[in-house]
mmCIF file of C-alpha atoms in Angstrom:
data_model
loop_
_atom_site.group_PDB
_atom_site.id
_atom_site.type_symbol
_atom_site.label_atom_id
_atom_site.label_comp_id
_atom_site.label_asym_id
_atom_site.label_seq_id
_atom_site.Cartn_x
_atom_site.Cartn_y
_atom_site.Cartn_z
ATOM 1 C CA MET A 1 20.958 48.337 129.285
ATOM 2 C CA LYS A 2 20.156 47.412 132.195
ATOM 3 C CA ARG A 3 23.515 44.358 131.994
ATOM 4 C CA PHE A 4 25.813 47.838 130.906
ATOM 5 C CA LEU A 5 24.953 49.906 134.129
ATOM 6 C CA GLN A 6 25.518 46.449 135.571
ATOM 7 C CA ILE A 7 28.686 45.742 134.165
ATOM 8 C CA ALA A 8 30.156 50.048 134.414
ATOM 9 C CA ALA A 9 28.665 49.490 138.114
ATOM 10 C CA ILE A 10 31.445 46.717 138.230
ATOM 11 C CA ALA A 11 33.627 49.070 136.797
ATOM 12 C CA GLY A 12 33.487 51.312 138.774
ATOM 13 C CA PHE A 13 34.256 49.644 141.860
ATOM 14 C CA SER A 14 36.621 47.374 140.278
ATOM 15 C CA ALA A 15 38.471 51.107 139.784
ATOM 16 C CA ALA A 16 37.412 52.369 143.248
ATOM 17 C CA MET A 17 39.393 48.850 144.649
ATOM 18 C CA LEU A 18 42.587 49.852 143.104
ATOM 19 C CA GLY A 19 42.059 53.324 144.742
ATOM 20 C CA ALA A 20 40.756 53.363 148.290
ATOM 21 C CA SER A 21 40.665 50.504 150.737
ATOM 22 C CA LEU A 22 36.506 49.824 151.006
ATOM 23 C CA GLN A 23 37.404 50.076 155.450
ATOM 24 C CA PRO A 24 34.604 51.981 156.794
ATOM 25 C CA ALA A 25 35.390 55.197 158.839
ATOM 26 C CA LYS A 26 34.060 53.578 161.961
ATOM 27 C CA ALA A 27 32.676 50.684 162.828
ATOM 28 C CA GLN A 28 28.983 49.022 162.204
ATOM 29 C CA THR A 29 27.300 46.368 164.236
ATOM 30 C CA PRO A 30 26.017 43.133 161.784
ATOM 31 C CA GLY A 31 23.176 41.322 163.765
ATOM 32 C CA TYR A 32 19.187 42.194 163.817
ATOM 33 C CA ASP A 33 16.830 44.378 166.384
ATOM 34 C CA VAL A 34 15.046 43.570 168.493
ATOM 35 C CA ASN A 35 12.166 42.257 166.070
ATOM 36 C CA GLY A 36 14.577 40.062 164.253
ATOM 37 C CA CYS A 37 14.820 42.351 161.938
ATOM 38 C CA GLY A 38 18.335 44.036 159.928
ATOM 39 C CA TRP A 39 19.412 45.841 157.288
ATOM 40 C CA TYR A 40 21.057 45.449 154.053
ATOM 41 C CA ILE A 41 23.054 47.396 151.167
ATOM 42 C CA VAL A 42 21.720 46.013 148.160
ATOM 43 C CA LEU A 43 24.285 46.083 145.837
ATOM 44 C CA GLY A 44 22.380 44.183 142.049
ATOM 45 C CA CYS A 45 19.823 41.942 142.403
ATOM 46 C CA SER A 46 19.131 39.050 139.428
ATOM 47 C CA THR A 47 16.088 36.469 138.805
ATOM 48 C CA SER A 48 19.408 34.169 138.527
ATOM 49 C CA ARG A 49 21.841 32.818 141.016
ATOM 50 C CA SER A 50 24.333 32.550 138.895
ATOM 51 C CA ASP A 51 24.208 35.867 137.546
ATOM 52 C CA ALA A 52 23.636 37.250 141.054
ATOM 53 C CA LYS A 53 27.326 35.251 142.295
ATOM 54 C CA ASN A 54 29.175 36.353 139.586
ATOM 55 C CA ILE A 55 27.866 40.515 140.773
ATOM 56 C CA LEU A 56 29.562 39.346 144.398
ATOM 57 C CA MET A 57 32.677 37.491 142.336
ATOM 58 C CA GLN A 58 33.047 40.681 140.544
ATOM 59 C CA LEU A 59 32.686 42.815 143.865
ATOM 60 C CA GLY A 60 34.688 40.989 145.358
ATOM 61 C CA GLY A 61 33.471 37.948 146.731
ATOM 62 C CA PRO A 62 31.644 36.641 150.432
ATOM 63 C CA MET A 63 32.738 39.470 153.338
ATOM 64 C CA VAL A 64 33.594 42.079 151.326
ATOM 65 C CA GLY A 65 32.866 45.381 152.432
ATOM 66 C CA GLY A 66 31.514 46.461 156.107
ATOM 67 C CA GLY A 67 31.227 44.297 159.237
ATOM 68 C CA ALA A 68 28.800 41.721 157.661
ATOM 69 C CA GLY A 69 30.368 41.249 155.174
ATOM 70 C CA SER A 70 28.551 40.690 151.786
ATOM 71 C CA ARG A 71 26.648 37.019 150.437
ATOM 72 C CA VAL A 72 23.740 36.783 147.942
ATOM 73 C CA ILE A 73 20.050 36.852 149.874
ATOM 74 C CA ASN A 74 17.174 34.315 148.479
ATOM 75 C CA THR A 75 15.156 37.907 148.908
ATOM 76 C CA SER A 76 12.073 34.531 149.549
ATOM 77 C CA ASP A 77 13.198 34.507 152.002
ATOM 78 C CA VAL A 78 13.190 37.913 153.523
ATOM 79 C CA ASP A 79 10.039 39.322 154.773
ATOM 80 C CA GLY A 80 10.123 42.778 153.675
ATOM 81 C CA PHE A 81 11.740 42.165 150.143
ATOM 82 C CA ARG A 82 9.643 41.672 147.128
ATOM 83 C CA ASN A 83 9.855 37.526 145.745
ATOM 84 C CA GLY A 84 11.732 36.280 143.272
ATOM 85 C CA PHE A 85 14.866 37.928 143.410
ATOM 86 C CA TYR A 86 18.771 36.899 144.559
ATOM 87 C CA CYS A 87 19.961 39.769 145.238
ATOM 88 C CA VAL A 88 23.848 40.854 146.161
ATOM 89 C CA ALA A 89 23.929 42.136 149.666
ATOM 90 C CA ASP A 90 26.245 43.410 152.844
ATOM 91 C CA GLY A 91 24.659 42.736 155.924
ATOM 92 C CA PRO A 92 22.223 42.628 158.112
ATOM 93 C CA TYR A 93 22.652 45.523 160.121
ATOM 94 C CA ILE A 94 21.465 47.010 163.467
ATOM 95 C CA THR A 95 20.380 49.676 162.371
ATOM 96 C CA ARG A 96 20.106 51.708 159.016
ATOM 97 C CA ASP A 97 22.530 54.713 160.176
ATOM 98 C CA GLU A 98 25.369 51.591 160.717
ATOM 99 C CA ALA A 99 24.645 49.860 157.152
ATOM 100 C CA GLY A 100 24.401 53.623 155.202
ATOM 101 C CA SER A 101 27.998 54.176 156.933
ATOM 102 C CA VAL A 102 29.711 51.496 154.902
ATOM 103 C CA ALA A 103 31.329 53.190 151.334
ATOM 104 C CA TRP A 104 29.018 51.054 148.685
ATOM 105 C CA VAL A 105 27.919 54.254 146.914
ATOM 106 C CA GLU A 106 30.423 54.981 146.353
ATOM 107 C CA ALA A 107 32.122 52.117 144.701
ATOM 108 C CA VAL A 108 27.932 51.043 143.318
ATOM 109 C CA PRO A 109 25.601 53.985 142.772
ATOM 110 C CA ASP A 110 22.616 52.823 142.935
ATOM 111 C CA ALA A 111 22.965 50.976 146.324
ATOM 112 C CA TYR A 112 20.265 51.271 148.923
ATOM 113 C CA VAL A 113 19.499 50.231 151.876
ATOM 114 C CA LYS A 114 16.509 48.248 152.618
ATOM 115 C CA ARG A 115 14.998 46.615 156.044
ATOM 116 C CA GLY A 116 14.651 43.116 156.034
ATOM 117 C CA CYS A 117 13.353 40.634 158.287
#
């Protein structure tokens, strides 16, 4: 069922890409805050790096999305994330509001914003 939901989310994203641009309404500031932390838009996670890379490619590949671009992150390398996963994420952004302003939720309904250091 989880795999079906991932495929459905990807199909929805693909449809959104055909009908509209993912250009954000305002510019976001990629980077980290003074504590070395940033805000990520998490688009999907897997215990398999190759599965996460497939999700990333189905979403349009690296650098699609907001100013920071999307990529696969190893959650074991980011404090604040649960270890043992590979997540497709857009970020980091300096503030939660800037991360939240990127229009991923329309394309990936389960997308959420999370802080990591």
